[in-house]
mmCIF file of C-alpha atoms in Angstrom:
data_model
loop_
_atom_site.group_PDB
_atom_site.id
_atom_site.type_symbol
_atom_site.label_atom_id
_atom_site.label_comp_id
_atom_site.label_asym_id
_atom_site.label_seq_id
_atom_site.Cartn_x
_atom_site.Cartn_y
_atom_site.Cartn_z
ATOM 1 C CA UNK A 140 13.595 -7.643 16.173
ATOM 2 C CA UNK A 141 14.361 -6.985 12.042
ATOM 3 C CA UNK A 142 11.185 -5.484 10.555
ATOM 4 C CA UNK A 143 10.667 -5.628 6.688
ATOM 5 C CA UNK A 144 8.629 -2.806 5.708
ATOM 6 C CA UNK A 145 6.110 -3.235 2.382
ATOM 7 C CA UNK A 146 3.654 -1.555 0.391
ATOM 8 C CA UNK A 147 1.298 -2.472 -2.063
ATOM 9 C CA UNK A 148 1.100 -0.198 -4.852
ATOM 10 C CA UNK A 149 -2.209 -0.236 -6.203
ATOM 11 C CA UNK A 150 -5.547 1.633 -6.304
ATOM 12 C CA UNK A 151 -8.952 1.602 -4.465
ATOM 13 C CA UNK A 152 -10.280 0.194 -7.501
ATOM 14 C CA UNK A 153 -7.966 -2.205 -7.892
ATOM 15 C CA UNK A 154 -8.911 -4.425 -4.815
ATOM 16 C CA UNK A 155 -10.428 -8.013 -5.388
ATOM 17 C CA UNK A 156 -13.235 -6.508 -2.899
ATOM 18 C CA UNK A 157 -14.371 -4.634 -5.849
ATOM 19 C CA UNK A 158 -14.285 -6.618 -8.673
ATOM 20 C CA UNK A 159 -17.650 -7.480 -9.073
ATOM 21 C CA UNK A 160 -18.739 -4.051 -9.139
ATOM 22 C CA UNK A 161 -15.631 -2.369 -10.953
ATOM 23 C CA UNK A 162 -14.540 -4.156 -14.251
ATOM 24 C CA UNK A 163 -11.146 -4.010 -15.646
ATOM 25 C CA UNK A 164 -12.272 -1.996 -18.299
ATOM 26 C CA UNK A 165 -13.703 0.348 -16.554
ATOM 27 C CA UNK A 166 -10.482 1.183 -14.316
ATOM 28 C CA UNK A 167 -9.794 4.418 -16.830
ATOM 29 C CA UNK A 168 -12.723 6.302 -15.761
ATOM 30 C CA UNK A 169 -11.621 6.599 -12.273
ATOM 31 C CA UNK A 170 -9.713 9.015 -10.519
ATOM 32 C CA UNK A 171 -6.182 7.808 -9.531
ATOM 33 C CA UNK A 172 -5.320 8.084 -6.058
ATOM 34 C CA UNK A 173 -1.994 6.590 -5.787
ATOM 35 C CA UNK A 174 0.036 8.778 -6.777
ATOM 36 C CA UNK A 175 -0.327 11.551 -4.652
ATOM 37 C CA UNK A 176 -0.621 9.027 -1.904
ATOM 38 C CA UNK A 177 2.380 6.841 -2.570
ATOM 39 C CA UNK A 178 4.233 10.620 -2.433
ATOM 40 C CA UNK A 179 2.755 10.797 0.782
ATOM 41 C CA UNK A 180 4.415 7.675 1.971
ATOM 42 C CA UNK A 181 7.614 8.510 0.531
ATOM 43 C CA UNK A 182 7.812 11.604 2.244
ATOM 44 C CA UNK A 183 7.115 10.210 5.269
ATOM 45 C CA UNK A 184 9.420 7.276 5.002
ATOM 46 C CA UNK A 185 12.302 10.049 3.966
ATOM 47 C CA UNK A 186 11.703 11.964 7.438
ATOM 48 C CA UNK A 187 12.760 8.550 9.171
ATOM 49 C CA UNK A 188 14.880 7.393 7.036
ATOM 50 C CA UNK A 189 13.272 4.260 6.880
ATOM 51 C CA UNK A 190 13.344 2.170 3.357
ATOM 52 C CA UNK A 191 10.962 -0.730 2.178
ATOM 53 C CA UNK A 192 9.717 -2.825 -0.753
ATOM 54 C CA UNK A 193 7.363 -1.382 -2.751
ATOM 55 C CA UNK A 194 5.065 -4.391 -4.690
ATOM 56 C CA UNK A 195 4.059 -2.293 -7.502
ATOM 57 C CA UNK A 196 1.520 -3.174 -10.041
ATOM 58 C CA UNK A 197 2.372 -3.293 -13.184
ATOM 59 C CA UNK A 198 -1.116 -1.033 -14.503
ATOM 60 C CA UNK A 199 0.088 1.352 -12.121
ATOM 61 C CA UNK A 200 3.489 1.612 -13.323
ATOM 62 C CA UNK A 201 2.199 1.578 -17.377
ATOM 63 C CA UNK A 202 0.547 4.505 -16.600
ATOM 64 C CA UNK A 203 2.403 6.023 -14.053
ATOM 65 C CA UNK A 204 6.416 5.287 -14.721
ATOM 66 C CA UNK A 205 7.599 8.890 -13.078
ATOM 67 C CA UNK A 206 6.180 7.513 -9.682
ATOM 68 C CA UNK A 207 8.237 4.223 -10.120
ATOM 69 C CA UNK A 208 11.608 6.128 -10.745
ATOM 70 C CA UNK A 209 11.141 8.471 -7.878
ATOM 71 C CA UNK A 210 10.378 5.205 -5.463
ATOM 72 C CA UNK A 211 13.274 4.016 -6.862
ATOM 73 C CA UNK A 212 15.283 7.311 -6.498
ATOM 74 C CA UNK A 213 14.781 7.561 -2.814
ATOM 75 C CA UNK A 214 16.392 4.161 -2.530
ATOM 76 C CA UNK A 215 13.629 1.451 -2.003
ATOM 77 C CA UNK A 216 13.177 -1.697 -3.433
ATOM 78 C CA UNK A 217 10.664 -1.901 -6.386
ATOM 79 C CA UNK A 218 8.894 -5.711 -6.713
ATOM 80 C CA UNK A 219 6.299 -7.219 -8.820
ATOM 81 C CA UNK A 220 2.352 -7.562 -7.987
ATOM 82 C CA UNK A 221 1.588 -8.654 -10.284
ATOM 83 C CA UNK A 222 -0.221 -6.415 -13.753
ATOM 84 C CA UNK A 223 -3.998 -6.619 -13.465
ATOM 85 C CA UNK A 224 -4.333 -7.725 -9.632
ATOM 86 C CA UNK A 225 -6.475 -11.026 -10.895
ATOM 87 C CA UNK A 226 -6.814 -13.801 -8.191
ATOM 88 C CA UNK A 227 -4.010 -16.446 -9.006
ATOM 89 C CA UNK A 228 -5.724 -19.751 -8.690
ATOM 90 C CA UNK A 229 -8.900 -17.953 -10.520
ATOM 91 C CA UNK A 230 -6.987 -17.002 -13.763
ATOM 92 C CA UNK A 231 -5.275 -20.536 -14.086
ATOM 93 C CA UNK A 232 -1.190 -20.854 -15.301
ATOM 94 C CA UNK A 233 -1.126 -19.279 -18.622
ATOM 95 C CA UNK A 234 -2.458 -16.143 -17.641
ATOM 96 C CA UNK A 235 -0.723 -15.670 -14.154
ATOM 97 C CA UNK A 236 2.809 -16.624 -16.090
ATOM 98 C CA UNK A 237 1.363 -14.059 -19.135
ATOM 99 C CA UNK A 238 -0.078 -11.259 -15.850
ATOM 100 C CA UNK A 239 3.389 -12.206 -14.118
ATOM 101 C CA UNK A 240 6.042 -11.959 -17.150
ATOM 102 C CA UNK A 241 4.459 -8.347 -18.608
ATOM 103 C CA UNK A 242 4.861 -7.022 -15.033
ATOM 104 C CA UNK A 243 7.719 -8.264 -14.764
ATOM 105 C CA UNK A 244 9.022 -6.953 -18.064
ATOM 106 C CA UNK A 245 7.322 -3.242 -17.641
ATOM 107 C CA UNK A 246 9.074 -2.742 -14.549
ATOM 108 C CA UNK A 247 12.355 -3.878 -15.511
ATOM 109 C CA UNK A 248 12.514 -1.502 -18.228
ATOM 110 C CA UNK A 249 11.234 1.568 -16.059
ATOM 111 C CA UNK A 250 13.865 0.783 -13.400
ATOM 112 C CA UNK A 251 16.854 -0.685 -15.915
ATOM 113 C CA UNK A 252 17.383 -3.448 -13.211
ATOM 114 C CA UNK A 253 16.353 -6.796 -12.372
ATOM 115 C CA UNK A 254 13.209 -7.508 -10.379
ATOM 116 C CA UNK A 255 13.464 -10.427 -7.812
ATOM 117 C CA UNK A 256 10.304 -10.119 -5.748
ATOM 118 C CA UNK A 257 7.118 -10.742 -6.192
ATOM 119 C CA UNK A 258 3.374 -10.761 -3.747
ATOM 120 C CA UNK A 259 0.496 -12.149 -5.286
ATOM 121 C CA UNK A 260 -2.797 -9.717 -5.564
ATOM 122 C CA UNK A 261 -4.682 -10.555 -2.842
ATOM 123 C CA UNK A 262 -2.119 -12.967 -1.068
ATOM 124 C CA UNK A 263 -4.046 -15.849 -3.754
ATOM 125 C CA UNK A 264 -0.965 -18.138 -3.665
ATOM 126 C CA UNK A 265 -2.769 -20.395 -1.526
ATOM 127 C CA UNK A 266 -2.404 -24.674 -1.534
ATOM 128 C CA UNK A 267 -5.107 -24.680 -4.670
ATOM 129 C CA UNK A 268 -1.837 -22.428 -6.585
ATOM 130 C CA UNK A 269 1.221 -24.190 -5.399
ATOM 131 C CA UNK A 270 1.951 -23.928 -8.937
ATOM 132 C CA UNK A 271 2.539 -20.089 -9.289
ATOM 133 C CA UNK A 272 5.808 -20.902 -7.564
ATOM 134 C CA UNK A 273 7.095 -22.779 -10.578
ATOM 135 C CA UNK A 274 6.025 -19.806 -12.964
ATOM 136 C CA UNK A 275 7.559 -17.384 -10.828
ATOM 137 C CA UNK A 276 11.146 -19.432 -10.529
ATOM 138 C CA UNK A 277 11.142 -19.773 -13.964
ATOM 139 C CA UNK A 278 9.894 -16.386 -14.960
ATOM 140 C CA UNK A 279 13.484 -15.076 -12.671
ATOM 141 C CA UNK A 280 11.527 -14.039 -9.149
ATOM 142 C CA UNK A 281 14.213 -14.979 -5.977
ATOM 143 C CA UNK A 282 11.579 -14.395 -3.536
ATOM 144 C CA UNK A 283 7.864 -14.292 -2.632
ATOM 145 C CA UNK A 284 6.133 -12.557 -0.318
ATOM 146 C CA UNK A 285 2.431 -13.483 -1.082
ATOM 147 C CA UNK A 286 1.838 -16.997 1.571
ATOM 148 C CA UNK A 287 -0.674 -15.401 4.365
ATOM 149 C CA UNK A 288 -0.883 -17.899 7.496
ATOM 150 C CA UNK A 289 -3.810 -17.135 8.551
ATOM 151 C CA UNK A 290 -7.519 -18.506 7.700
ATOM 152 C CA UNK A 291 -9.414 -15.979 5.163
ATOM 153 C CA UNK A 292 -12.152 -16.293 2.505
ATOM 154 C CA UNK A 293 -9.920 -15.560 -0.310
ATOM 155 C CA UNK A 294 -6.336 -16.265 0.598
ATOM 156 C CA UNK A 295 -4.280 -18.212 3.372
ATOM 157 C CA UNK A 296 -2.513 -21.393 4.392
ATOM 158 C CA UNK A 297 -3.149 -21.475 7.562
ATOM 159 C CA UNK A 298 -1.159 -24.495 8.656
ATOM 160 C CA UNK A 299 1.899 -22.332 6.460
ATOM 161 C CA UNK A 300 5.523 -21.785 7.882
ATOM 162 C CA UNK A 301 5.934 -17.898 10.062
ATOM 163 C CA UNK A 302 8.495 -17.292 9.149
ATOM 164 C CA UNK A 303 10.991 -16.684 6.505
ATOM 165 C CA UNK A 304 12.179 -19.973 4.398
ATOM 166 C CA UNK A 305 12.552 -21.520 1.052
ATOM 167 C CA UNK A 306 9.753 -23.140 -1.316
ATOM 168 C CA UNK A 307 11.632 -26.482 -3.264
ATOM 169 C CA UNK A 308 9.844 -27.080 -6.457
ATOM 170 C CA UNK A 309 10.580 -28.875 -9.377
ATOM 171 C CA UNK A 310 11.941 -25.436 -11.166
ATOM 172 C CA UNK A 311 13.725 -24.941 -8.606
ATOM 173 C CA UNK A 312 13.889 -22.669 -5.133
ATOM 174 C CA UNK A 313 12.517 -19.735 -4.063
ATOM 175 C CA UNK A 314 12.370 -18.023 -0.546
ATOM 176 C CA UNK A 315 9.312 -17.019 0.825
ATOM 177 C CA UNK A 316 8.742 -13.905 2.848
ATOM 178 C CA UNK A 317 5.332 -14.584 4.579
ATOM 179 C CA UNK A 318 3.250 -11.774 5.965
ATOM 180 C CA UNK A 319 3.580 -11.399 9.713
ATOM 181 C CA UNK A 320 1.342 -13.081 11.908
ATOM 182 C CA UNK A 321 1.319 -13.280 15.703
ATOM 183 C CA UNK A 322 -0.324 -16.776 17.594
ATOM 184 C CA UNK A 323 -2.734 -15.448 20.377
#
């Protein structure tokens, strides 16, 4: 069986969890964990040789642009989640194609190549946000890795493909990369 290895770059206090008790503006005063941890990772993904996609948010990478080169120095795949990890269907379109196109934008520059991936924060691409596919085949994004098939308070389709396949929307096509799942 393929495997597709990914990894949310983010912090603790980024997590939709959290968000009622940690505003946006308040993300400064906290300590940053992920940089030391993402190292962590890396390291341990070097000792196996093993390579994935790295969904990196595009706070992180304003702040942190040294951690995005080095994920992309030891060969992985650097993808867009997103800037301010903001539920998609709760922000609306202009914001998620505004949220979408600066993340997109920041981590072109830092990497000096084309981004083609994005996940949603939160997997919120969910059937109230068909839409975001539109934005995201006209803001450039090949593929999407944010459907969840599964049933969840804040994200899911469950009655959503398994597997691997293309989105057809007006705009255009996209493939879609859902998160595994396993039917018990």
């Amino acid at each position: 069986m393929l495997n597709a290895l990914t990894i949310d770059v983010e912090d603790y206090f980024h997590v939709t969890a959290f968000e009622r008790y940690i505003k946006h503006e308040e993300w400064e005063s906290f300590p940053v964990r992920v940089v030391d941890n993402t190292l962590k990772i890396l390291d341990m993904l070097d000792e196996f040789s093993v390579k994935g996609t790295f969904f990196v948010l595009g706070w992180v990478a304003e702040r942190n642009r040294m951690l995005i080169k080095e994920i992309q120095k030891r060969g992985h795949e650097i993808a867009s989640h997103g800037y301010r990890h903001k539920l998609i269907y709760r922000i609306g379109y202009r914001d998620f194609r505004n949220d979408v196109k600066n993340a997109r934008i920041l981590l072109e520059d830092i990497c000096g190549t084309k981004i083609s991936g994005f996940r949603a924060p939160s997997y919120s691409i969910t059937k109230d946000s068909m839409w975001a596919f539109d934005v995201l085949i006209e803001e450039g994004f090949t593929y999407d890795s944010s459907i969840f098939p599964v049933i969840h308070d804040i994200y899911g389709i469950p009655a959503a493909k398994r597997f691997p396949h293309e989105i057809k929307r007006l705009s255009g096509t996209i493939k879609e990369f859902p998160l595994s799942t396993m039917e018990i």
